[in-house]
PDB file of C-alpha atoms in Angstrom:
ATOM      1  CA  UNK A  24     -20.184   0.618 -18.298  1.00 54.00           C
ATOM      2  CA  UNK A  25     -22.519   2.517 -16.068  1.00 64.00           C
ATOM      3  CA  UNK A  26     -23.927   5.732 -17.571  1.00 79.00           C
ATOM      4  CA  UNK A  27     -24.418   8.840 -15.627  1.00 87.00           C
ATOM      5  CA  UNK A  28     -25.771  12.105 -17.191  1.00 90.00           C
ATOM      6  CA  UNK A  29     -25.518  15.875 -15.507  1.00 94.00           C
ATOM      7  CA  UNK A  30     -27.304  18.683 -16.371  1.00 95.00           C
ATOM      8  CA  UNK A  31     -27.112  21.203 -16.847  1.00 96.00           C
ATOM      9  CA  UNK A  32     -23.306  21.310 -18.366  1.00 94.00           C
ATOM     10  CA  UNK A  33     -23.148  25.036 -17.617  1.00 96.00           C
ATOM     11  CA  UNK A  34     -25.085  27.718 -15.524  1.00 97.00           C
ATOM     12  CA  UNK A  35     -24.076  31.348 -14.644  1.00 97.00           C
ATOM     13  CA  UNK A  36     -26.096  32.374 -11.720  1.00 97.00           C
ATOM     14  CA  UNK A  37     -26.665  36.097  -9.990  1.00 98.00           C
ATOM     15  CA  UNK A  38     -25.126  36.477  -6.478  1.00 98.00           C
ATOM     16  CA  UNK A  39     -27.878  35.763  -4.165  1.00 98.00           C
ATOM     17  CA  UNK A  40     -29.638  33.406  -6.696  1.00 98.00           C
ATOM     18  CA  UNK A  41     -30.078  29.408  -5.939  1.00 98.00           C
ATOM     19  CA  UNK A  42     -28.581  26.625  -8.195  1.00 97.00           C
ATOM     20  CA  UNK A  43     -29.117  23.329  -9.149  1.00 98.00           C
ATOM     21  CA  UNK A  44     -27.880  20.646 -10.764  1.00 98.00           C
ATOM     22  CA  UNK A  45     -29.441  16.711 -11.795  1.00 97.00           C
ATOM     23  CA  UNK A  46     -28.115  13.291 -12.120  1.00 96.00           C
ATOM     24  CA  UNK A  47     -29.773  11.105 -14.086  1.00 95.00           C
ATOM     25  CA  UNK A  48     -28.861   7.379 -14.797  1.00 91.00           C
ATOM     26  CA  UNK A  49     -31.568   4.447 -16.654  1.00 88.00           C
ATOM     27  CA  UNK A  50     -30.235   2.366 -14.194  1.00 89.00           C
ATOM     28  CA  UNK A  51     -30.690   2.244 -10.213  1.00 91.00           C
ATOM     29  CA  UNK A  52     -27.520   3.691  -8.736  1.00 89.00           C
ATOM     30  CA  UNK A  53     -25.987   2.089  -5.399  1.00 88.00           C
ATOM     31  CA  UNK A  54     -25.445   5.409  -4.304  1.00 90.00           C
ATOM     32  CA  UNK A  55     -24.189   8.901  -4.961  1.00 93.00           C
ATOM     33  CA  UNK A  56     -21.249  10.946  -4.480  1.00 94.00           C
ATOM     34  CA  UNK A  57     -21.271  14.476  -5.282  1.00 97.00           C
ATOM     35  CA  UNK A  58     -17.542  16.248  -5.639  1.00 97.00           C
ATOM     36  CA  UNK A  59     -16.934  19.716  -5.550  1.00 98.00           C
ATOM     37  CA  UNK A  60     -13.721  20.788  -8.433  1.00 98.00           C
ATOM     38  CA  UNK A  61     -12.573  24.635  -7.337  1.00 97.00           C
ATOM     39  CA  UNK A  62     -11.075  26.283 -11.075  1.00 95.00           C
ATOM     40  CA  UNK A  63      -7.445  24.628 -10.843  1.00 95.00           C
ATOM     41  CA  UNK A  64      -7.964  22.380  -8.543  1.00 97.00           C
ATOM     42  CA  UNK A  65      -8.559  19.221  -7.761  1.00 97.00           C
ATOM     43  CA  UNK A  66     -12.055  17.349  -6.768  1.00 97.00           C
ATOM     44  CA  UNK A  67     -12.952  17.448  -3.379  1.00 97.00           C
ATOM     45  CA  UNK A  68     -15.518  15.214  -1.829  1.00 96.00           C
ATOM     46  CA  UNK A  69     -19.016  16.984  -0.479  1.00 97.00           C
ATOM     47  CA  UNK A  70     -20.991  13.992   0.268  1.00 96.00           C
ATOM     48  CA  UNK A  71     -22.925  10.745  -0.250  1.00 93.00           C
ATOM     49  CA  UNK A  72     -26.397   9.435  -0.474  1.00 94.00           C
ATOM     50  CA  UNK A  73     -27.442   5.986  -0.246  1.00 92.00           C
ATOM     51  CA  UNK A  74     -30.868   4.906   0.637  1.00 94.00           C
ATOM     52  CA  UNK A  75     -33.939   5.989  -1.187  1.00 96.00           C
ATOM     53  CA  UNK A  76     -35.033   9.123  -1.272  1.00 97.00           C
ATOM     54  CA  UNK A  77     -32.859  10.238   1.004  1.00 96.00           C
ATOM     55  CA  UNK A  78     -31.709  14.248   1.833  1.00 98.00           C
ATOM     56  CA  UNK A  79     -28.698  15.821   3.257  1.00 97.00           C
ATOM     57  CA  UNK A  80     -28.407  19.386   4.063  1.00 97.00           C
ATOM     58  CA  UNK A  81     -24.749  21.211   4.364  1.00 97.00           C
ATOM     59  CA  UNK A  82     -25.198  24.451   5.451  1.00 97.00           C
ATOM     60  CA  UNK A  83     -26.753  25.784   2.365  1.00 98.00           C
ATOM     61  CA  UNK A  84     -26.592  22.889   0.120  1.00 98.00           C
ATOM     62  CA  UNK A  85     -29.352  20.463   0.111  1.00 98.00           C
ATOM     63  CA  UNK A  86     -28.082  16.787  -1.899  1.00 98.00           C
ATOM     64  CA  UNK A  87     -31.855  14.418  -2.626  1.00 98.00           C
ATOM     65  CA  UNK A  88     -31.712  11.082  -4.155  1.00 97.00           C
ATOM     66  CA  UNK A  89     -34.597  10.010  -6.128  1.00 96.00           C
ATOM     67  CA  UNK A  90     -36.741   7.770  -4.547  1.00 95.00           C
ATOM     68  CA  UNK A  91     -36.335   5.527  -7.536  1.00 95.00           C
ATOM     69  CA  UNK A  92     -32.686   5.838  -7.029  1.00 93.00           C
ATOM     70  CA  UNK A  93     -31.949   6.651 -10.408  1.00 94.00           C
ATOM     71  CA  UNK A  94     -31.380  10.634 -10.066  1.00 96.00           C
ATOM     72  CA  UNK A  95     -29.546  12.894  -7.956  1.00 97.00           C
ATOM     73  CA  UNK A  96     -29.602  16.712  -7.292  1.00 98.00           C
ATOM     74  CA  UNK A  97     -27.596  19.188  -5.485  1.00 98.00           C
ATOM     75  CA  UNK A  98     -29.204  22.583  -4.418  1.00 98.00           C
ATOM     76  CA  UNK A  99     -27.739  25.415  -3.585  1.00 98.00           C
ATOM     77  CA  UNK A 100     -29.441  28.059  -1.900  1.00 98.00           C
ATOM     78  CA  UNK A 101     -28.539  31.904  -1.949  1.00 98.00           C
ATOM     79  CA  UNK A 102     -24.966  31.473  -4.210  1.00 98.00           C
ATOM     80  CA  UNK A 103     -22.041  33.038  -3.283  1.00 98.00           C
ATOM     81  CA  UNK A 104     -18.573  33.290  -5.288  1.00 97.00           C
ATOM     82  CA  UNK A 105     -17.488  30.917  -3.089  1.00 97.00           C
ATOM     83  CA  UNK A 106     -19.352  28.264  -4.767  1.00 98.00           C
ATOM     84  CA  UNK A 107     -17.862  28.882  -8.204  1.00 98.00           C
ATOM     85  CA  UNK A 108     -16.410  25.631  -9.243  1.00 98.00           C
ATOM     86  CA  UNK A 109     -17.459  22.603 -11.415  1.00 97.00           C
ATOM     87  CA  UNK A 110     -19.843  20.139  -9.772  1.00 98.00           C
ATOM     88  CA  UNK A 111     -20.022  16.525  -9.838  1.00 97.00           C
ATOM     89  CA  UNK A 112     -21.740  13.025  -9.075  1.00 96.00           C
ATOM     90  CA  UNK A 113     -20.195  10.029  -8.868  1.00 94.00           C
ATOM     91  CA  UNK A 114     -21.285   6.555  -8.676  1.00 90.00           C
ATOM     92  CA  UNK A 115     -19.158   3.846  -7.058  1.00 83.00           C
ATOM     93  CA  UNK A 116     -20.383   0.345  -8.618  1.00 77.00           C
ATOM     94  CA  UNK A 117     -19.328  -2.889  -7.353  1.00 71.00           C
ATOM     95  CA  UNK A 118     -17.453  -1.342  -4.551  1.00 64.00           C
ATOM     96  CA  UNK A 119     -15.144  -1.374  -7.081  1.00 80.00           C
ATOM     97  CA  UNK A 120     -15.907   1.036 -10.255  1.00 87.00           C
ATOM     98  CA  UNK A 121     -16.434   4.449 -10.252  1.00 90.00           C
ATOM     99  CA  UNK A 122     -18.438   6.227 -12.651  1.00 92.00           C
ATOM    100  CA  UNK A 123     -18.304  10.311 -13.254  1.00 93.00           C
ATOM    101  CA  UNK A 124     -21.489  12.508 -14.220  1.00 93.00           C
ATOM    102  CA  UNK A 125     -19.907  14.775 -16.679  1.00 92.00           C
ATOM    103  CA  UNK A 126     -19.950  18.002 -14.062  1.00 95.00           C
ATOM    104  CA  UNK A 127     -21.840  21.201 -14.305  1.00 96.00           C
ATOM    105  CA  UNK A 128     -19.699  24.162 -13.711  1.00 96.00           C
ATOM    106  CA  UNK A 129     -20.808  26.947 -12.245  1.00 98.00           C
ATOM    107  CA  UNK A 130     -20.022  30.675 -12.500  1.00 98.00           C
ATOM    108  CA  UNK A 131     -21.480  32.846  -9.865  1.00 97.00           C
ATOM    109  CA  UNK A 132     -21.775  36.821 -10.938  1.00 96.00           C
ATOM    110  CA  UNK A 133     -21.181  39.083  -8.447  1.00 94.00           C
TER     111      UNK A 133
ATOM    112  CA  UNK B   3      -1.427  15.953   6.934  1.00 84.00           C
ATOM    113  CA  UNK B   4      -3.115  13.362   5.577  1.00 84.00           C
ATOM    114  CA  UNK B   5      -2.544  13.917   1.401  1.00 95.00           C
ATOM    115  CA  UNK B   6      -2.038  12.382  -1.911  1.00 97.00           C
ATOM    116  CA  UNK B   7       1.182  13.167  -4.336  1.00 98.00           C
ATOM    117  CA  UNK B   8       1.408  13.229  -7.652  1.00 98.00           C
ATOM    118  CA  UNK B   9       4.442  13.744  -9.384  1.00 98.00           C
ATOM    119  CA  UNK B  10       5.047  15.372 -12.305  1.00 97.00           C
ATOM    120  CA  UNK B  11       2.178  17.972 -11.996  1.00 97.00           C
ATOM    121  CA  UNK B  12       3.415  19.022 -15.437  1.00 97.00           C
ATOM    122  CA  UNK B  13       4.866  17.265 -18.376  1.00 97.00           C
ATOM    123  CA  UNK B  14       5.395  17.842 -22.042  1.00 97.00           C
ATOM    124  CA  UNK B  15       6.446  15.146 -24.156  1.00 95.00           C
ATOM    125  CA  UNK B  16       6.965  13.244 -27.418  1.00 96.00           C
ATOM    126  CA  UNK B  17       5.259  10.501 -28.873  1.00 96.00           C
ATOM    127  CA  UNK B  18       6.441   7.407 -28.306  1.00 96.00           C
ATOM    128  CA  UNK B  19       8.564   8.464 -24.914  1.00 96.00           C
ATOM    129  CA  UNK B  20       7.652   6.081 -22.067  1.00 97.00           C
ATOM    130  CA  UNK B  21       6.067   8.201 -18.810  1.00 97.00           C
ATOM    131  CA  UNK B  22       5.290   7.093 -15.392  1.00 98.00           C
ATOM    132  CA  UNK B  23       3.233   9.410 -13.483  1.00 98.00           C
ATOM    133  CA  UNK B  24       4.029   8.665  -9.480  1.00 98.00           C
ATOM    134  CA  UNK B  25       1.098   8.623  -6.855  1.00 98.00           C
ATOM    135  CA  UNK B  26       1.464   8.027  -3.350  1.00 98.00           C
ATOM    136  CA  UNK B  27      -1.007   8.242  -0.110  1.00 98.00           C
ATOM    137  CA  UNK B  28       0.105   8.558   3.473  1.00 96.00           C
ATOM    138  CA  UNK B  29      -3.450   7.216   4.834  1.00 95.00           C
ATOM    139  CA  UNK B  30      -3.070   3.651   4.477  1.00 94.00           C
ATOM    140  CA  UNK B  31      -6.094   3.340   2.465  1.00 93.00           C
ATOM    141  CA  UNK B  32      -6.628   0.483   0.364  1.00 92.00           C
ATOM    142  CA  UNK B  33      -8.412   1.690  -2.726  1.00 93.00           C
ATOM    143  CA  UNK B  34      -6.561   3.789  -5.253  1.00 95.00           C
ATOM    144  CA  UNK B  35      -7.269   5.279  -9.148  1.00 95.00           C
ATOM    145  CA  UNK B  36      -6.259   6.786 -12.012  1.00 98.00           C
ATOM    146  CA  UNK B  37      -8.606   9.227 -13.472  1.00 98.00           C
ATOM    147  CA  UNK B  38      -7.835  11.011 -16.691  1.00 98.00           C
ATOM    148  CA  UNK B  39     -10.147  14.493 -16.974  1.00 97.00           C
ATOM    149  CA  UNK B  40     -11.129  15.624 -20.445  1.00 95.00           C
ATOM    150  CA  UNK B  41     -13.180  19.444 -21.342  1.00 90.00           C
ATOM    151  CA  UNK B  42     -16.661  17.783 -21.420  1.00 86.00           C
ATOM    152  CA  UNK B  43     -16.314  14.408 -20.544  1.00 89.00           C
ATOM    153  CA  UNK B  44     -15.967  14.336 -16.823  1.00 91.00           C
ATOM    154  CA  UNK B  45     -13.959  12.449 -15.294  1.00 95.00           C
ATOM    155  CA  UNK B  46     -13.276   8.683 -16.528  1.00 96.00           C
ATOM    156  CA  UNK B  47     -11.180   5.952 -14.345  1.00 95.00           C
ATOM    157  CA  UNK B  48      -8.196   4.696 -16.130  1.00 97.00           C
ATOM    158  CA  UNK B  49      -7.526   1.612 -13.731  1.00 97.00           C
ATOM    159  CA  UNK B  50      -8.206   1.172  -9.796  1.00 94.00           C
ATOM    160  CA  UNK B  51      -6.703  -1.376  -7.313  1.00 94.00           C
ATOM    161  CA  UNK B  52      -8.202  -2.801  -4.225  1.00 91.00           C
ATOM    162  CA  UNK B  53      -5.162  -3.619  -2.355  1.00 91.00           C
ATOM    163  CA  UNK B  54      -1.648  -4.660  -3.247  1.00 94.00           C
ATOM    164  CA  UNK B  55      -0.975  -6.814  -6.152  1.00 95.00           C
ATOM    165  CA  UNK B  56      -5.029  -6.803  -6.919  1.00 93.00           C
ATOM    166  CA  UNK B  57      -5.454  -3.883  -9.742  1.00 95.00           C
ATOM    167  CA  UNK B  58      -8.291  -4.013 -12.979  1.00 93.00           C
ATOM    168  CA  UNK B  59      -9.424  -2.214 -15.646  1.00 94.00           C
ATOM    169  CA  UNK B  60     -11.714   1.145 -15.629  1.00 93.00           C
ATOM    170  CA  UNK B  61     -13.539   2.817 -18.224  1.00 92.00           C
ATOM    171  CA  UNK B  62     -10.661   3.757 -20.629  1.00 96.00           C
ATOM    172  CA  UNK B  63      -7.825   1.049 -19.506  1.00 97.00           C
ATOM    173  CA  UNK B  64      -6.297   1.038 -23.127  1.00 97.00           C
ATOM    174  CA  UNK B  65      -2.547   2.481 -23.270  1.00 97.00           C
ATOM    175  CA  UNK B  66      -1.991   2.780 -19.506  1.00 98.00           C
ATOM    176  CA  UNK B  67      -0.626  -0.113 -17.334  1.00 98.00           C
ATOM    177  CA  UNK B  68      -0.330   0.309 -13.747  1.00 98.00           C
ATOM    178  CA  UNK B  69       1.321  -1.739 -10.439  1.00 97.00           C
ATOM    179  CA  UNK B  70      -0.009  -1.520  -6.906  1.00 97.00           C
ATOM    180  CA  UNK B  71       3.422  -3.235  -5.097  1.00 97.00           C
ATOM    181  CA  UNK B  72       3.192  -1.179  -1.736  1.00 97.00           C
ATOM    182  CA  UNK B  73      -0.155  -0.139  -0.596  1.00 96.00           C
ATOM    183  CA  UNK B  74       1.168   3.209  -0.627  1.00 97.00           C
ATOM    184  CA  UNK B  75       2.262   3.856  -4.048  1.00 98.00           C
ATOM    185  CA  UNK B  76       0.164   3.333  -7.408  1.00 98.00           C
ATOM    186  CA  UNK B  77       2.364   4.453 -10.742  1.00 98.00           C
ATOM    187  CA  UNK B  78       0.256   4.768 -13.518  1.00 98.00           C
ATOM    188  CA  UNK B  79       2.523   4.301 -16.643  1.00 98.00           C
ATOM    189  CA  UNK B  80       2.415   5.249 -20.354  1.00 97.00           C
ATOM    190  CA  UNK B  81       4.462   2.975 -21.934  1.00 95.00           C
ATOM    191  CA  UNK B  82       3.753   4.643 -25.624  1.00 97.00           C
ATOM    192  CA  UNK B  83       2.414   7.760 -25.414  1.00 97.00           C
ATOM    193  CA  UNK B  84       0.279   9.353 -28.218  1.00 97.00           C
ATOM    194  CA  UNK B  85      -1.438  12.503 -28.442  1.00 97.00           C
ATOM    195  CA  UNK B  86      -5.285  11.204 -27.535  1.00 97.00           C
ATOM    196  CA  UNK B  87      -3.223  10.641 -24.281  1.00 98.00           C
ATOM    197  CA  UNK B  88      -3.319  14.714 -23.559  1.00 98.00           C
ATOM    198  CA  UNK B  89      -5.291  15.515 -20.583  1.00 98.00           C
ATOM    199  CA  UNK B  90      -5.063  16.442 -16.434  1.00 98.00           C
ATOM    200  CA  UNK B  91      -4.664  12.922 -14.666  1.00 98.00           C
ATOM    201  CA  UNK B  92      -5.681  12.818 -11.161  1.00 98.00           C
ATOM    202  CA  UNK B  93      -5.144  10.139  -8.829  1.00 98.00           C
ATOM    203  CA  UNK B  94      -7.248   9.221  -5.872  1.00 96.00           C
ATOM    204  CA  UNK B  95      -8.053   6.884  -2.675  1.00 95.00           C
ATOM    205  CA  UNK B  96      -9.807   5.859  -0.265  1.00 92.00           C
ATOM    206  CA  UNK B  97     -10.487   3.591   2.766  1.00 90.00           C
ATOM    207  CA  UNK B  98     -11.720   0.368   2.666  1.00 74.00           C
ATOM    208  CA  UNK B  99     -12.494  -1.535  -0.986  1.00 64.00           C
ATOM    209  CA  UNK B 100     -14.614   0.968  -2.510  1.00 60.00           C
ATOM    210  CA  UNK B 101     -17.808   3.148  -2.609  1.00 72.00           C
ATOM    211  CA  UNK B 102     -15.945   5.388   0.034  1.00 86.00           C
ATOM    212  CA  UNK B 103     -15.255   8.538  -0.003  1.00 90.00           C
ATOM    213  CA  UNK B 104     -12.035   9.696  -2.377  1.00 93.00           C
ATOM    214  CA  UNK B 105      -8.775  11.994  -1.904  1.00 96.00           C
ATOM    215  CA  UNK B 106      -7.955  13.779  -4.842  1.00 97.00           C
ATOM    216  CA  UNK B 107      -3.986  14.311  -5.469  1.00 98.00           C
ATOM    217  CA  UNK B 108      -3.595  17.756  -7.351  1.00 97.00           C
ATOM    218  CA  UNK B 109      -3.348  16.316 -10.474  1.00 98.00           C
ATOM    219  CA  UNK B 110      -0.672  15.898 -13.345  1.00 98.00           C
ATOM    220  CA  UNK B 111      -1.380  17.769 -16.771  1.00 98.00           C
ATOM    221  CA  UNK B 112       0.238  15.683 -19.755  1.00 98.00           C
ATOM    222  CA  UNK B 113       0.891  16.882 -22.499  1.00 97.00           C
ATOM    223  CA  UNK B 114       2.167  14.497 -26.177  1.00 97.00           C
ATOM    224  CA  UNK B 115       3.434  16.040 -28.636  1.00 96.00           C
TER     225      UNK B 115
END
């Protein structure tokens, strides 16, 4: 099946400090879903990117797909504890399949 | 409110003890999943359907079966569980065949002794 890698696996930020994680697949993705998983929760859709090179902003989270569309990255500027959770992309193949990055969680000090 | 229910959201049990794990969405959507979550692996989809009666294999289809007879409901059953088969199963939809966005249920943590 499809392959999507996330990095970083882990990142423990400073309040205040921006974040980012990366998609990367060897193939060209159809598009992108990022999902946001709070600690004991359940994941919770944030957004999706289809056409090359495209950008989305949400407040203060900027989403990019490569203009290759084989990558993906979410940005977050200025984190708060808020945005503590695990974070991941998704690709949705065929209209059918669905394939997971494996998630970056992220633990924001205050 | 528009939701998806899982039901157990907790379950210990033995080897070899047949399981069904219960999902149901009140959004009429067409497209559901299983998902099973493991510690470093992400999540991986079990089996999907695209409407009633129309269901296929995901990633990691092997000891699950599933049944998509209402639109509604999609059971995800575990008809010989083993203890690979530990892990927090989440079930999702969403509108239309695919590649839309998905609504998590809470999740069901199974655990096989």
């Amino acid at each position: 099946g499809q392959q999507v890698m996330q990095i970083p696996q882990y990142q423990h930020v400073q309040e205040g400090e921006d974040f980012t994680t990366y998609c990367n697949s060897s193939t060209t993705l159809s598009n992108i879903q990022w999902y946001k998983q709070r600690p004991g929760g359940h994941p919770v859709f944030l957004i999706q990117l289809v056409k090359s090179g495209e950008v989305k902003k949400q407040k203060r989270l900027t989403f990019q797909f490569g203009e290759a569309k084989k990558n993906s990255s979410l940005h977050i500027t200025a984190t708060q504890t808020t945005d503590v959770g695990t974070y991941f992309c998704a690709e949705t193949w065929g209209y059918q399949k669905v394939t997971f990055g494996t998630g970056t969680k992220l633990q924001v000090i205050p | 409110e528009a939701q998806v229910t899982q039901n157990p959201r907790y379950l210990i049990t033995v080897t070899g003890k047949k399981l069904t794990v219960t999902c149901s969405q009140n959004m009429n959507h067409e497209y559901m999943s299983w998902y099973r979550q493991d510690p470093g692996l992400g999540l991986r989809q079990i089996y999907y359907s695209m409407n009633v009666e129309v269901t296929d294999k995901g990633d990691v289809p092997e000891g699950y079966k599933v049944s998509r007879k209402e639109k509604r409901n999609f059971p995800l059953i575990l008809e010989s569980p083993s203890p690979n088969q530990t892990s927090l199963y989440f079930c999702a939809s969403s509108a239309g065949t695919g590649g839309q966005p998905q609504h998590f249920g809470d999740g069901t943590r199974l655990s096989i002794l």
